[in-house]
Amino acid sequence: MYLYLILALLLANYVLDLVCDISTFKCLANPMPEEFSDVFDQQKYAKSQAYSRAATKFTLWEKSFSLLVTFLFVGCGGFSFLDVWVKSWGFSVPLAGAVYLSSLLLVLTLLNLPFGIYSTFVIEAKFGFNKTTFAIFFWDTVKGLLISLLLMGTIFALAVWFFATFGHWAWLYTWIALVLLGLFLAFVSPVLILPLFNKFSPLPDGELKSAIVDYMVKQKFKISGLFSIDGSKRSTKANAYFTGLGKTKRIALYDTLIEQMSVKEILAVLAHEVGHCVKGHIKQGLVFSFISTGFTLYLFSFFVKDANLYADFGVSSTSIYVGMILFGLIFTPLSVILDIWSAYFSRKHEYEADAYSAGTMGSGKPLISALKRLSSQNLSNLTPSPLRVFVSYSHPPVLQRIKALKKFL
């Protein structure tokens, strides 16, 4: 029962993605919106369509390969084989769980490595974005893998220990532990993890820093630091983001953003990021994540002891860590619903942050100009599929954002 259910759910999820991709291809045939005629000519618009088409095709191939590998792994009894191999080492149950998950992560990383290489050094390079060297790519992969193994292995082992030890209330203890760990990581990530991948340099004195400081004083908004990061060593794309909690709260501006935009445009983008914090979006995102995690763990508590779940995949005895992986596959449709729900609120929050930026800047014009420039520099898809937007877009289409901002002109 569970075997066929999981395979059917994985296939259904793939079909949903396929339908979204087909709708994306159809929308790429749409003419360029007149709103962007000042930053896109027909040649550049055609290039942005080609980029979106290439990226969508690539993602479709990647997802097809992932589905095929999953089906083969299940069909060949991979979950049972790996469980037997891990148990042969005589590890404790929590450590066995960490080794089990780490083995899967390592295999998945190696299988996905060719896709990462192709995306970076073929697609991104073809459209003029890639600045990553093979050395940077290699070390990014190694560091990302090691951090994933350390963090996810630890979290997984902890969850396995709780479920192996505390019975009925294990889901609650696990949830509390994950919430505390999540808050801790949100606090320390800006100072311990993110600097492993990018160099954070305090923004130098000058017109930009003075404008930002004046804005922060007017808004009575305190941060622990304002940084420029070396995004240009990997890509020509520009971005900015807000991260951290409490004393580690900081705003990071890509050096490419600083190079490509005027002071007023950068200030509008930064005001948008401040808006996310002032409106409580970051905290709301954490709360939503914690609630969905608790709900997932509660549901898993009903499956963890079901012998049929393990038997259907050839696992000889109840292995909590195997059950967690299998439940993750069963949870796919509900996960999709939660992702759609999360994306909806994320888009809503983007509109609110845009409005905050326009309100505190006195006009929506600077942010409109910044959004147009970002769209041009990043070859954004100007006519995305409404279905794809509904299913997975965390940001509204830029044209819709501009229309909303025009209320503040």
mmCIF file of C-alpha atoms in Angstrom:
data_model
loop_
_atom_site.group_PDB
_atom_site.id
_atom_site.type_symbol
_atom_site.label_atom_id
_atom_site.label_comp_id
_atom_site.label_asym_id
_atom_site.label_seq_id
_atom_site.Cartn_x
_atom_site.Cartn_y
_atom_site.Cartn_z
ATOM 1 C CA MET A 1 0.000 0.000 0.000
ATOM 2 C CA TYR A 2 2.596 2.564 1.094
ATOM 3 C CA LEU A 3 4.954 1.686 -1.764
ATOM 4 C CA TYR A 4 2.420 2.418 -4.483
ATOM 5 C CA LEU A 5 1.100 5.451 -2.613
ATOM 6 C CA ILE A 6 4.542 7.027 -2.415
ATOM 7 C CA LEU A 7 5.353 6.312 -6.051
ATOM 8 C CA ALA A 8 1.982 7.743 -7.102
ATOM 9 C CA LEU A 9 2.528 10.891 -5.007
ATOM 10 C CA LEU A 10 6.008 11.432 -6.435
ATOM 11 C CA LEU A 11 4.661 11.008 -9.961
ATOM 12 C CA ALA A 12 1.758 13.397 -9.253
ATOM 13 C CA ASN A 13 4.161 16.022 -7.953
ATOM 14 C CA TYR A 14 6.293 15.633 -11.079
ATOM 15 C CA VAL A 15 3.226 16.006 -13.309
ATOM 16 C CA LEU A 16 2.275 19.218 -11.490
ATOM 17 C CA ASP A 17 5.752 20.603 -12.142
ATOM 18 C CA LEU A 18 5.552 19.477 -15.757
ATOM 19 C CA VAL A 19 2.231 21.271 -16.271
ATOM 20 C CA CYS A 20 3.694 24.411 -14.699
ATOM 21 C CA ASP A 21 6.726 24.224 -17.000
ATOM 22 C CA ILE A 22 4.533 23.762 -20.089
ATOM 23 C CA SER A 23 2.524 26.826 -19.090
ATOM 24 C CA THR A 24 5.813 28.709 -18.634
ATOM 25 C CA PHE A 25 6.898 27.869 -22.192
ATOM 26 C CA LYS A 26 3.559 29.092 -23.536
ATOM 27 C CA CYS A 27 3.797 32.401 -21.665
ATOM 28 C CA LEU A 28 7.313 33.011 -23.002
ATOM 29 C CA ALA A 29 5.692 33.601 -26.390
ATOM 30 C CA ASN A 30 3.959 36.716 -25.027
ATOM 31 C CA PRO A 31 5.108 40.126 -26.329
ATOM 32 C CA MET A 32 7.223 42.385 -24.147
ATOM 33 C CA PRO A 33 5.144 44.470 -21.706
ATOM 34 C CA GLU A 34 5.273 48.135 -22.711
ATOM 35 C CA GLU A 35 6.215 49.082 -19.162
ATOM 36 C CA PHE A 36 9.756 47.778 -19.735
ATOM 37 C CA SER A 37 10.474 49.507 -23.052
ATOM 38 C CA ASP A 38 12.879 51.908 -21.321
ATOM 39 C CA VAL A 39 15.173 49.100 -20.089
ATOM 40 C CA PHE A 40 14.529 46.318 -22.638
ATOM 41 C CA ASP A 41 14.821 46.455 -26.394
ATOM 42 C CA GLN A 42 13.520 43.581 -28.510
ATOM 43 C CA GLN A 43 16.950 41.945 -28.667
ATOM 44 C CA LYS A 44 17.398 41.956 -24.907
ATOM 45 C CA TYR A 45 13.816 40.782 -24.377
ATOM 46 C CA ALA A 46 14.461 37.868 -26.724
ATOM 47 C CA LYS A 47 17.598 37.082 -24.709
ATOM 48 C CA SER A 48 15.616 37.085 -21.447
ATOM 49 C CA GLN A 49 13.057 34.715 -23.009
ATOM 50 C CA ALA A 50 15.839 32.429 -24.204
ATOM 51 C CA TYR A 51 17.372 32.437 -20.710
ATOM 52 C CA SER A 52 14.059 31.580 -19.037
ATOM 53 C CA ARG A 53 13.417 28.869 -21.624
ATOM 54 C CA ALA A 54 16.878 27.338 -21.127
ATOM 55 C CA ALA A 55 16.579 27.460 -17.314
ATOM 56 C CA THR A 56 13.117 25.877 -17.377
ATOM 57 C CA LYS A 57 14.229 23.079 -19.720
ATOM 58 C CA PHE A 58 17.241 22.411 -17.555
ATOM 59 C CA THR A 59 15.141 22.244 -14.384
ATOM 60 C CA LEU A 60 12.737 19.854 -16.102
ATOM 61 C CA TRP A 61 15.583 17.511 -17.075
ATOM 62 C CA GLU A 62 16.960 17.702 -13.541
ATOM 63 C CA LYS A 63 13.597 16.824 -11.987
ATOM 64 C CA SER A 64 13.089 13.999 -14.496
ATOM 65 C CA PHE A 65 16.466 12.535 -13.592
ATOM 66 C CA SER A 66 15.697 12.857 -9.877
ATOM 67 C CA LEU A 67 12.379 11.041 -10.305
ATOM 68 C CA LEU A 68 14.026 8.258 -12.316
ATOM 69 C CA VAL A 69 16.772 7.791 -9.715
ATOM 70 C CA THR A 70 14.192 7.695 -6.915
ATOM 71 C CA PHE A 71 12.111 5.075 -8.710
ATOM 72 C CA LEU A 72 15.214 2.965 -9.395
ATOM 73 C CA PHE A 73 16.389 3.308 -5.797
ATOM 74 C CA VAL A 74 12.998 2.185 -4.499
ATOM 75 C CA GLY A 75 12.654 -0.586 -7.082
ATOM 76 C CA CYS A 76 16.089 -2.006 -6.253
ATOM 77 C CA GLY A 77 15.394 -2.048 -2.519
ATOM 78 C CA GLY A 78 17.764 0.817 -1.802
ATOM 79 C CA PHE A 79 16.193 1.829 1.511
ATOM 80 C CA SER A 80 16.514 -1.719 2.855
ATOM 81 C CA PHE A 81 20.044 -2.237 1.494
ATOM 82 C CA LEU A 82 21.293 1.004 3.052
ATOM 83 C CA ASP A 83 19.591 0.167 6.364
ATOM 84 C CA VAL A 84 21.276 -3.251 6.507
ATOM 85 C CA TRP A 85 24.661 -1.709 5.686
ATOM 86 C CA VAL A 86 24.339 0.970 8.381
ATOM 87 C CA LYS A 87 23.213 -1.535 11.022
ATOM 88 C CA SER A 88 26.164 -3.789 10.215
ATOM 89 C CA TRP A 89 28.470 -1.207 11.792
ATOM 90 C CA GLY A 90 26.815 -1.610 15.187
ATOM 91 C CA PHE A 91 26.103 2.081 15.694
ATOM 92 C CA SER A 92 23.645 3.351 18.280
ATOM 93 C CA VAL A 93 20.241 4.187 16.812
ATOM 94 C CA PRO A 94 20.761 7.995 16.700
ATOM 95 C CA LEU A 95 24.223 7.636 15.150
ATOM 96 C CA ALA A 96 22.908 5.067 12.678
ATOM 97 C CA GLY A 97 20.255 7.615 11.684
ATOM 98 C CA ALA A 98 22.901 10.300 11.137
ATOM 99 C CA VAL A 99 25.004 7.913 9.019
ATOM 100 C CA TYR A 100 21.930 6.820 7.048
ATOM 101 C CA LEU A 101 20.923 10.396 6.202
ATOM 102 C CA SER A 102 24.513 11.459 5.540
ATOM 103 C CA SER A 103 24.950 8.588 3.097
ATOM 104 C CA LEU A 104 21.838 9.669 1.186
ATOM 105 C CA LEU A 105 22.977 13.309 1.159
ATOM 106 C CA LEU A 106 26.421 12.342 -0.112
ATOM 107 C CA VAL A 107 24.994 10.219 -2.936
ATOM 108 C CA LEU A 108 22.495 12.928 -3.896
ATOM 109 C CA THR A 109 25.255 15.552 -3.946
ATOM 110 C CA LEU A 110 27.381 13.427 -6.273
ATOM 111 C CA LEU A 111 24.427 12.687 -8.548
ATOM 112 C CA ASN A 112 23.464 16.356 -8.722
ATOM 113 C CA LEU A 113 27.024 17.558 -9.237
ATOM 114 C CA PRO A 114 26.934 17.328 -13.062
ATOM 115 C CA PHE A 115 23.731 19.391 -13.085
ATOM 116 C CA GLY A 116 25.332 22.045 -10.903
ATOM 117 C CA ILE A 117 28.365 22.171 -13.179
ATOM 118 C CA TYR A 118 26.230 22.440 -16.320
ATOM 119 C CA SER A 119 23.990 25.131 -14.837
ATOM 120 C CA THR A 120 26.933 27.236 -13.694
ATOM 121 C CA PHE A 121 29.465 26.797 -16.466
ATOM 122 C CA VAL A 122 27.158 26.345 -19.460
ATOM 123 C CA ILE A 123 23.791 28.054 -18.962
ATOM 124 C CA GLU A 124 24.886 30.907 -16.687
ATOM 125 C CA ALA A 125 28.064 31.407 -18.702
ATOM 126 C CA LYS A 126 26.192 31.398 -22.021
ATOM 127 C CA PHE A 127 24.030 34.314 -20.901
ATOM 128 C CA GLY A 128 26.896 36.289 -19.390
ATOM 129 C CA PHE A 129 26.201 35.761 -15.691
ATOM 130 C CA ASN A 130 28.823 33.317 -14.483
ATOM 131 C CA LYS A 131 31.964 34.577 -12.754
ATOM 132 C CA THR A 132 32.537 31.425 -10.732
ATOM 133 C CA THR A 133 35.829 29.628 -11.197
ATOM 134 C CA PHE A 134 36.133 25.858 -10.872
ATOM 135 C CA ALA A 135 38.040 26.378 -7.619
ATOM 136 C CA ILE A 136 35.253 28.483 -6.112
ATOM 137 C CA PHE A 137 32.628 26.007 -7.333
ATOM 138 C CA PHE A 138 34.553 23.091 -5.843
ATOM 139 C CA TRP A 139 35.001 24.686 -2.433
ATOM 140 C CA ASP A 140 31.409 25.945 -2.352
ATOM 141 C CA THR A 141 30.274 22.374 -2.973
ATOM 142 C CA VAL A 142 32.588 20.923 -0.313
ATOM 143 C CA LYS A 143 31.684 23.526 2.310
ATOM 144 C CA GLY A 144 27.970 23.246 1.544
ATOM 145 C CA LEU A 145 28.123 19.457 1.824
ATOM 146 C CA LEU A 146 30.069 19.514 5.099
ATOM 147 C CA ILE A 147 27.705 22.041 6.662
ATOM 148 C CA SER A 148 24.683 20.019 5.506
ATOM 149 C CA LEU A 149 26.143 16.799 6.887
ATOM 150 C CA LEU A 150 26.978 18.432 10.203
ATOM 151 C CA LEU A 151 23.724 20.310 10.725
ATOM 152 C CA MET A 152 21.258 17.882 9.168
ATOM 153 C CA GLY A 153 23.066 14.854 10.566
ATOM 154 C CA THR A 154 22.940 16.339 14.060
ATOM 155 C CA ILE A 155 19.290 17.370 13.743
ATOM 156 C CA PHE A 156 18.327 13.983 12.338
ATOM 157 C CA ALA A 157 20.188 12.072 15.070
ATOM 158 C CA LEU A 158 18.505 14.225 17.706
ATOM 159 C CA ALA A 159 15.058 13.564 16.245
ATOM 160 C CA VAL A 160 15.739 9.825 16.029
ATOM 161 C CA TRP A 161 16.870 9.790 19.679
ATOM 162 C CA PHE A 162 13.701 11.546 20.839
ATOM 163 C CA PHE A 163 11.441 9.160 18.926
ATOM 164 C CA ALA A 164 13.396 6.145 20.146
ATOM 165 C CA THR A 165 13.284 7.317 23.769
ATOM 166 C CA PHE A 166 10.116 9.253 24.587
ATOM 167 C CA GLY A 167 7.318 7.366 22.877
ATOM 168 C CA HIS A 168 3.990 9.201 22.500
ATOM 169 C CA TRP A 169 5.356 12.687 23.298
ATOM 170 C CA ALA A 170 8.498 12.349 21.207
ATOM 171 C CA TRP A 171 7.106 14.599 18.470
ATOM 172 C CA LEU A 172 6.621 17.441 20.971
ATOM 173 C CA TYR A 173 10.114 17.181 22.474
ATOM 174 C CA THR A 174 11.593 16.989 18.997
ATOM 175 C CA TRP A 175 9.620 20.037 17.928
ATOM 176 C CA ILE A 176 10.767 22.095 20.930
ATOM 177 C CA ALA A 177 14.380 21.122 20.286
ATOM 178 C CA LEU A 178 14.131 22.035 16.570
ATOM 179 C CA VAL A 179 12.526 25.404 17.345
ATOM 180 C CA LEU A 180 15.345 26.271 19.768
ATOM 181 C CA LEU A 181 17.953 25.089 17.286
ATOM 182 C CA GLY A 182 16.278 27.048 14.464
ATOM 183 C CA LEU A 183 16.351 30.249 16.511
ATOM 184 C CA PHE A 184 19.982 29.645 17.389
ATOM 185 C CA LEU A 185 20.939 29.124 13.734
ATOM 186 C CA ALA A 186 19.012 32.232 12.661
ATOM 187 C CA PHE A 187 21.036 34.160 15.242
ATOM 188 C CA VAL A 188 24.502 32.786 14.463
ATOM 189 C CA SER A 189 24.221 32.159 10.714
ATOM 190 C CA PRO A 190 25.143 35.737 9.677
ATOM 191 C CA VAL A 191 28.382 35.631 11.660
ATOM 192 C CA LEU A 192 29.406 31.962 11.455
ATOM 193 C CA ILE A 193 27.961 30.354 8.300
ATOM 194 C CA LEU A 194 27.365 33.006 5.625
ATOM 195 C CA PRO A 195 30.947 34.392 5.859
ATOM 196 C CA LEU A 196 32.209 30.939 4.826
ATOM 197 C CA PHE A 197 30.841 31.639 1.338
ATOM 198 C CA ASN A 198 31.071 35.406 0.942
ATOM 199 C CA LYS A 199 33.303 38.140 2.260
ATOM 200 C CA PHE A 200 31.334 40.663 4.290
ATOM 201 C CA SER A 201 32.969 44.090 4.183
ATOM 202 C CA PRO A 202 31.613 47.059 6.166
ATOM 203 C CA LEU A 203 30.178 49.578 3.744
ATOM 204 C CA PRO A 204 32.828 52.298 3.253
ATOM 205 C CA ASP A 205 32.205 55.940 4.081
ATOM 206 C CA GLY A 206 30.716 57.963 1.257
ATOM 207 C CA GLU A 207 27.471 59.186 -0.266
ATOM 208 C CA LEU A 208 25.766 55.779 -0.123
ATOM 209 C CA LYS A 209 26.602 55.055 3.510
ATOM 210 C CA SER A 210 25.597 58.571 4.565
ATOM 211 C CA ALA A 211 22.246 58.235 2.793
ATOM 212 C CA ILE A 212 21.612 54.854 4.407
ATOM 213 C CA VAL A 213 22.579 56.058 7.894
ATOM 214 C CA ASP A 214 20.291 59.099 7.530
ATOM 215 C CA TYR A 215 17.438 56.837 6.424
ATOM 216 C CA MET A 216 17.986 54.449 9.339
ATOM 217 C CA VAL A 217 17.978 57.338 11.828
ATOM 218 C CA LYS A 218 14.746 58.719 10.392
ATOM 219 C CA GLN A 219 13.084 55.293 10.585
ATOM 220 C CA LYS A 220 14.545 54.613 14.058
ATOM 221 C CA PHE A 221 15.745 51.275 12.753
ATOM 222 C CA LYS A 222 18.778 49.674 14.370
ATOM 223 C CA ILE A 223 21.043 47.066 12.801
ATOM 224 C CA SER A 224 24.322 45.553 13.917
ATOM 225 C CA GLY A 225 25.982 46.146 10.580
ATOM 226 C CA LEU A 226 25.668 47.266 6.990
ATOM 227 C CA PHE A 227 27.796 45.218 4.634
ATOM 228 C CA SER A 228 28.851 44.841 1.038
ATOM 229 C CA ILE A 229 29.407 41.242 -0.059
ATOM 230 C CA ASP A 230 31.540 39.995 -2.942
ATOM 231 C CA GLY A 231 28.747 38.520 -5.057
ATOM 232 C CA SER A 232 30.650 39.497 -8.202
ATOM 233 C CA LYS A 233 33.117 36.638 -7.735
ATOM 234 C CA ARG A 234 30.303 34.221 -8.607
ATOM 235 C CA SER A 235 27.810 36.101 -10.768
ATOM 236 C CA THR A 236 26.983 39.433 -12.379
ATOM 237 C CA LYS A 237 23.470 39.253 -10.908
ATOM 238 C CA ALA A 238 22.594 41.806 -8.246
ATOM 239 C CA ASN A 239 20.748 41.335 -4.980
ATOM 240 C CA ALA A 240 20.353 42.489 -1.386
ATOM 241 C CA TYR A 241 18.997 40.746 1.689
ATOM 242 C CA PHE A 242 18.271 41.129 5.376
ATOM 243 C CA THR A 243 19.388 38.444 7.785
ATOM 244 C CA GLY A 244 19.919 37.674 11.433
ATOM 245 C CA LEU A 245 18.124 38.245 14.719
ATOM 246 C CA GLY A 246 18.820 40.584 17.596
ATOM 247 C CA LYS A 247 22.438 41.719 17.731
ATOM 248 C CA THR A 248 23.323 39.833 14.541
ATOM 249 C CA LYS A 249 20.672 41.670 12.498
ATOM 250 C CA ARG A 250 22.369 42.979 9.375
ATOM 251 C CA ILE A 251 21.731 44.132 5.821
ATOM 252 C CA ALA A 252 23.925 42.861 3.002
ATOM 253 C CA LEU A 253 24.246 44.570 -0.382
ATOM 254 C CA TYR A 254 25.856 42.732 -3.272
ATOM 255 C CA ASP A 255 28.771 44.656 -4.749
ATOM 256 C CA THR A 256 27.101 44.171 -8.134
ATOM 257 C CA LEU A 257 24.026 46.002 -6.799
ATOM 258 C CA ILE A 258 26.198 48.905 -5.635
ATOM 259 C CA GLU A 259 27.922 49.095 -9.020
ATOM 260 C CA GLN A 260 24.753 48.916 -11.134
ATOM 261 C CA MET A 261 22.375 51.269 -9.283
ATOM 262 C CA SER A 262 22.124 54.866 -8.183
ATOM 263 C CA VAL A 263 22.189 55.789 -4.497
ATOM 264 C CA LYS A 264 18.442 56.485 -4.497
ATOM 265 C CA GLU A 265 17.664 53.126 -6.141
ATOM 266 C CA ILE A 266 19.845 51.254 -3.652
ATOM 267 C CA LEU A 267 18.180 53.120 -0.798
ATOM 268 C CA ALA A 268 14.757 52.083 -2.130
ATOM 269 C CA VAL A 269 15.855 48.420 -2.273
ATOM 270 C CA LEU A 270 17.269 48.668 1.245
ATOM 271 C CA ALA A 271 14.028 50.309 2.440
ATOM 272 C CA HIS A 272 12.171 47.307 1.040
ATOM 273 C CA GLU A 273 14.356 44.984 3.130
ATOM 274 C CA VAL A 274 13.819 47.141 6.216
ATOM 275 C CA GLY A 275 10.100 46.920 5.501
ATOM 276 C CA HIS A 276 10.217 43.143 5.847
ATOM 277 C CA CYS A 277 11.617 43.535 9.358
ATOM 278 C CA VAL A 278 9.362 46.396 10.448
ATOM 279 C CA LYS A 279 6.274 44.530 9.221
ATOM 280 C CA GLY A 280 7.360 41.406 11.092
ATOM 281 C CA HIS A 281 7.687 39.253 7.975
ATOM 282 C CA ILE A 282 10.873 37.524 9.109
ATOM 283 C CA LYS A 283 9.354 36.561 12.451
ATOM 284 C CA GLN A 284 6.139 35.446 10.739
ATOM 285 C CA GLY A 285 8.178 33.261 8.394
ATOM 286 C CA LEU A 286 9.932 31.641 11.348
ATOM 287 C CA VAL A 287 6.630 31.052 13.147
ATOM 288 C CA PHE A 288 5.072 29.491 10.022
ATOM 289 C CA SER A 289 8.120 27.267 9.613
ATOM 290 C CA PHE A 290 7.994 26.172 13.245
ATOM 291 C CA ILE A 291 4.246 25.436 13.135
ATOM 292 C CA SER A 292 4.522 23.407 9.925
ATOM 293 C CA THR A 293 7.469 21.494 11.432
ATOM 294 C CA GLY A 294 5.450 20.681 14.541
ATOM 295 C CA PHE A 295 2.485 19.573 12.432
ATOM 296 C CA THR A 296 4.741 17.333 10.328
ATOM 297 C CA LEU A 297 6.298 15.712 13.397
ATOM 298 C CA TYR A 298 2.859 15.151 14.941
ATOM 299 C CA LEU A 299 1.665 13.372 11.794
ATOM 300 C CA PHE A 300 4.832 11.281 11.669
ATOM 301 C CA SER A 301 4.159 10.035 15.205
ATOM 302 C CA PHE A 302 1.191 8.077 13.784
ATOM 303 C CA PHE A 303 3.340 6.369 11.143
ATOM 304 C CA VAL A 304 6.570 5.634 12.989
ATOM 305 C CA LYS A 305 5.344 2.334 14.504
ATOM 306 C CA ASP A 306 3.442 1.098 11.441
ATOM 307 C CA ALA A 307 5.212 -2.119 10.412
ATOM 308 C CA ASN A 308 3.526 -2.034 6.999
ATOM 309 C CA LEU A 309 5.422 1.149 6.098
ATOM 310 C CA TYR A 310 8.752 -0.634 6.518
ATOM 311 C CA ALA A 311 7.653 -3.970 5.093
ATOM 312 C CA ASP A 312 6.488 -2.379 1.835
ATOM 313 C CA PHE A 313 10.048 -1.201 1.227
ATOM 314 C CA GLY A 314 11.716 -4.428 2.304
ATOM 315 C CA VAL A 315 13.009 -3.020 5.598
ATOM 316 C CA SER A 316 13.070 -6.009 7.956
ATOM 317 C CA SER A 317 12.408 -4.150 11.198
ATOM 318 C CA THR A 318 11.218 -0.771 12.426
ATOM 319 C CA SER A 319 13.983 1.733 11.768
ATOM 320 C CA ILE A 320 12.901 5.178 12.882
ATOM 321 C CA TYR A 321 15.351 6.959 10.601
ATOM 322 C CA VAL A 322 14.140 5.011 7.563
ATOM 323 C CA GLY A 323 10.570 5.817 8.588
ATOM 324 C CA MET A 324 11.397 9.530 8.651
ATOM 325 C CA ILE A 325 12.708 9.425 5.101
ATOM 326 C CA LEU A 326 9.720 7.429 3.848
ATOM 327 C CA PHE A 327 7.265 9.693 5.646
ATOM 328 C CA GLY A 328 8.908 12.649 3.942
ATOM 329 C CA LEU A 329 7.892 11.075 0.633
ATOM 330 C CA ILE A 330 4.339 10.386 1.851
ATOM 331 C CA PHE A 331 4.122 13.987 3.037
ATOM 332 C CA THR A 332 4.771 15.279 -0.512
ATOM 333 C CA PRO A 333 1.225 16.424 -1.401
ATOM 334 C CA LEU A 334 0.681 18.181 1.926
ATOM 335 C CA SER A 335 4.139 19.705 1.582
ATOM 336 C CA VAL A 336 3.132 21.107 -1.811
ATOM 337 C CA ILE A 337 0.022 22.656 -0.242
ATOM 338 C CA LEU A 338 2.102 24.193 2.557
ATOM 339 C CA ASP A 339 4.595 25.513 -0.009
ATOM 340 C CA ILE A 340 1.775 27.114 -2.026
ATOM 341 C CA TRP A 341 0.386 28.642 1.150
ATOM 342 C CA SER A 342 3.828 29.917 2.144
ATOM 343 C CA ALA A 343 4.462 31.347 -1.328
ATOM 344 C CA TYR A 344 1.134 33.181 -1.216
ATOM 345 C CA PHE A 345 2.019 34.933 2.025
ATOM 346 C CA SER A 346 5.543 35.598 0.787
ATOM 347 C CA ARG A 347 4.132 37.418 -2.260
ATOM 348 C CA LYS A 348 1.773 39.343 0.004
ATOM 349 C CA HIS A 349 4.720 40.349 2.171
ATOM 350 C CA GLU A 350 6.633 41.557 -0.882
ATOM 351 C CA TYR A 351 3.801 43.946 -1.744
ATOM 352 C CA GLU A 352 3.785 45.199 1.852
ATOM 353 C CA ALA A 353 7.549 45.728 1.853
ATOM 354 C CA ASP A 354 7.294 47.560 -1.477
ATOM 355 C CA ALA A 355 4.615 49.823 -0.003
ATOM 356 C CA TYR A 356 6.808 50.487 3.035
ATOM 357 C CA SER A 357 9.707 51.438 0.788
ATOM 358 C CA ALA A 358 7.547 53.797 -1.277
ATOM 359 C CA GLY A 359 5.985 55.321 1.834
ATOM 360 C CA THR A 360 9.249 56.020 3.622
ATOM 361 C CA MET A 361 10.999 57.180 0.444
ATOM 362 C CA GLY A 362 8.151 59.550 -0.357
ATOM 363 C CA SER A 363 7.531 57.962 -3.757
ATOM 364 C CA GLY A 364 7.408 54.605 -5.517
ATOM 365 C CA LYS A 365 9.576 55.864 -8.384
ATOM 366 C CA PRO A 366 13.001 54.867 -6.947
ATOM 367 C CA LEU A 367 11.908 51.279 -6.294
ATOM 368 C CA ILE A 368 10.180 51.037 -9.685
ATOM 369 C CA SER A 369 13.403 52.152 -11.316
ATOM 370 C CA ALA A 370 15.396 49.662 -9.230
ATOM 371 C CA LEU A 371 13.056 46.774 -10.084
ATOM 372 C CA LYS A 372 13.294 47.567 -13.780
ATOM 373 C CA ARG A 373 17.064 47.739 -13.627
ATOM 374 C CA LEU A 374 17.273 44.446 -11.741
ATOM 375 C CA SER A 375 14.956 42.818 -14.286
ATOM 376 C CA SER A 376 17.162 44.011 -17.118
ATOM 377 C CA GLN A 377 20.459 43.033 -15.479
ATOM 378 C CA ASN A 378 19.178 39.616 -14.368
ATOM 379 C CA LEU A 379 17.197 38.860 -17.573
ATOM 380 C CA SER A 380 14.086 38.231 -15.498
ATOM 381 C CA ASN A 381 11.046 36.526 -16.986
ATOM 382 C CA LEU A 382 8.671 39.447 -17.546
ATOM 383 C CA THR A 383 5.667 37.263 -18.439
ATOM 384 C CA PRO A 384 5.712 34.292 -16.041
ATOM 385 C CA SER A 385 3.003 31.660 -16.071
ATOM 386 C CA PRO A 386 0.209 32.509 -13.588
ATOM 387 C CA LEU A 387 0.106 28.831 -12.630
ATOM 388 C CA ARG A 388 3.826 28.739 -11.879
ATOM 389 C CA VAL A 389 3.509 31.967 -9.909
ATOM 390 C CA PHE A 390 0.662 30.477 -7.874
ATOM 391 C CA VAL A 391 2.496 27.236 -7.163
ATOM 392 C CA SER A 392 5.999 28.389 -6.319
ATOM 393 C CA TYR A 393 6.807 32.100 -6.774
ATOM 394 C CA SER A 394 7.913 33.721 -3.506
ATOM 395 C CA HIS A 395 7.869 37.142 -5.240
ATOM 396 C CA PRO A 396 5.058 38.598 -7.359
ATOM 397 C CA PRO A 397 5.828 39.137 -11.059
ATOM 398 C CA VAL A 398 7.748 42.388 -11.369
ATOM 399 C CA LEU A 399 5.090 43.944 -13.599
ATOM 400 C CA GLN A 400 2.480 43.427 -10.876
ATOM 401 C CA ARG A 401 4.786 44.971 -8.297
ATOM 402 C CA ILE A 402 5.331 48.017 -10.491
ATOM 403 C CA LYS A 403 1.584 48.450 -11.005
ATOM 404 C CA ALA A 404 1.067 48.351 -7.239
ATOM 405 C CA LEU A 405 3.881 50.860 -6.672
ATOM 406 C CA LYS A 406 2.355 53.333 -9.106
ATOM 407 C CA LYS A 407 -0.256 54.061 -6.445
ATOM 408 C CA PHE A 408 2.539 55.881 -4.617
ATOM 409 C CA LEU A 409 3.640 58.166 -7.456
#
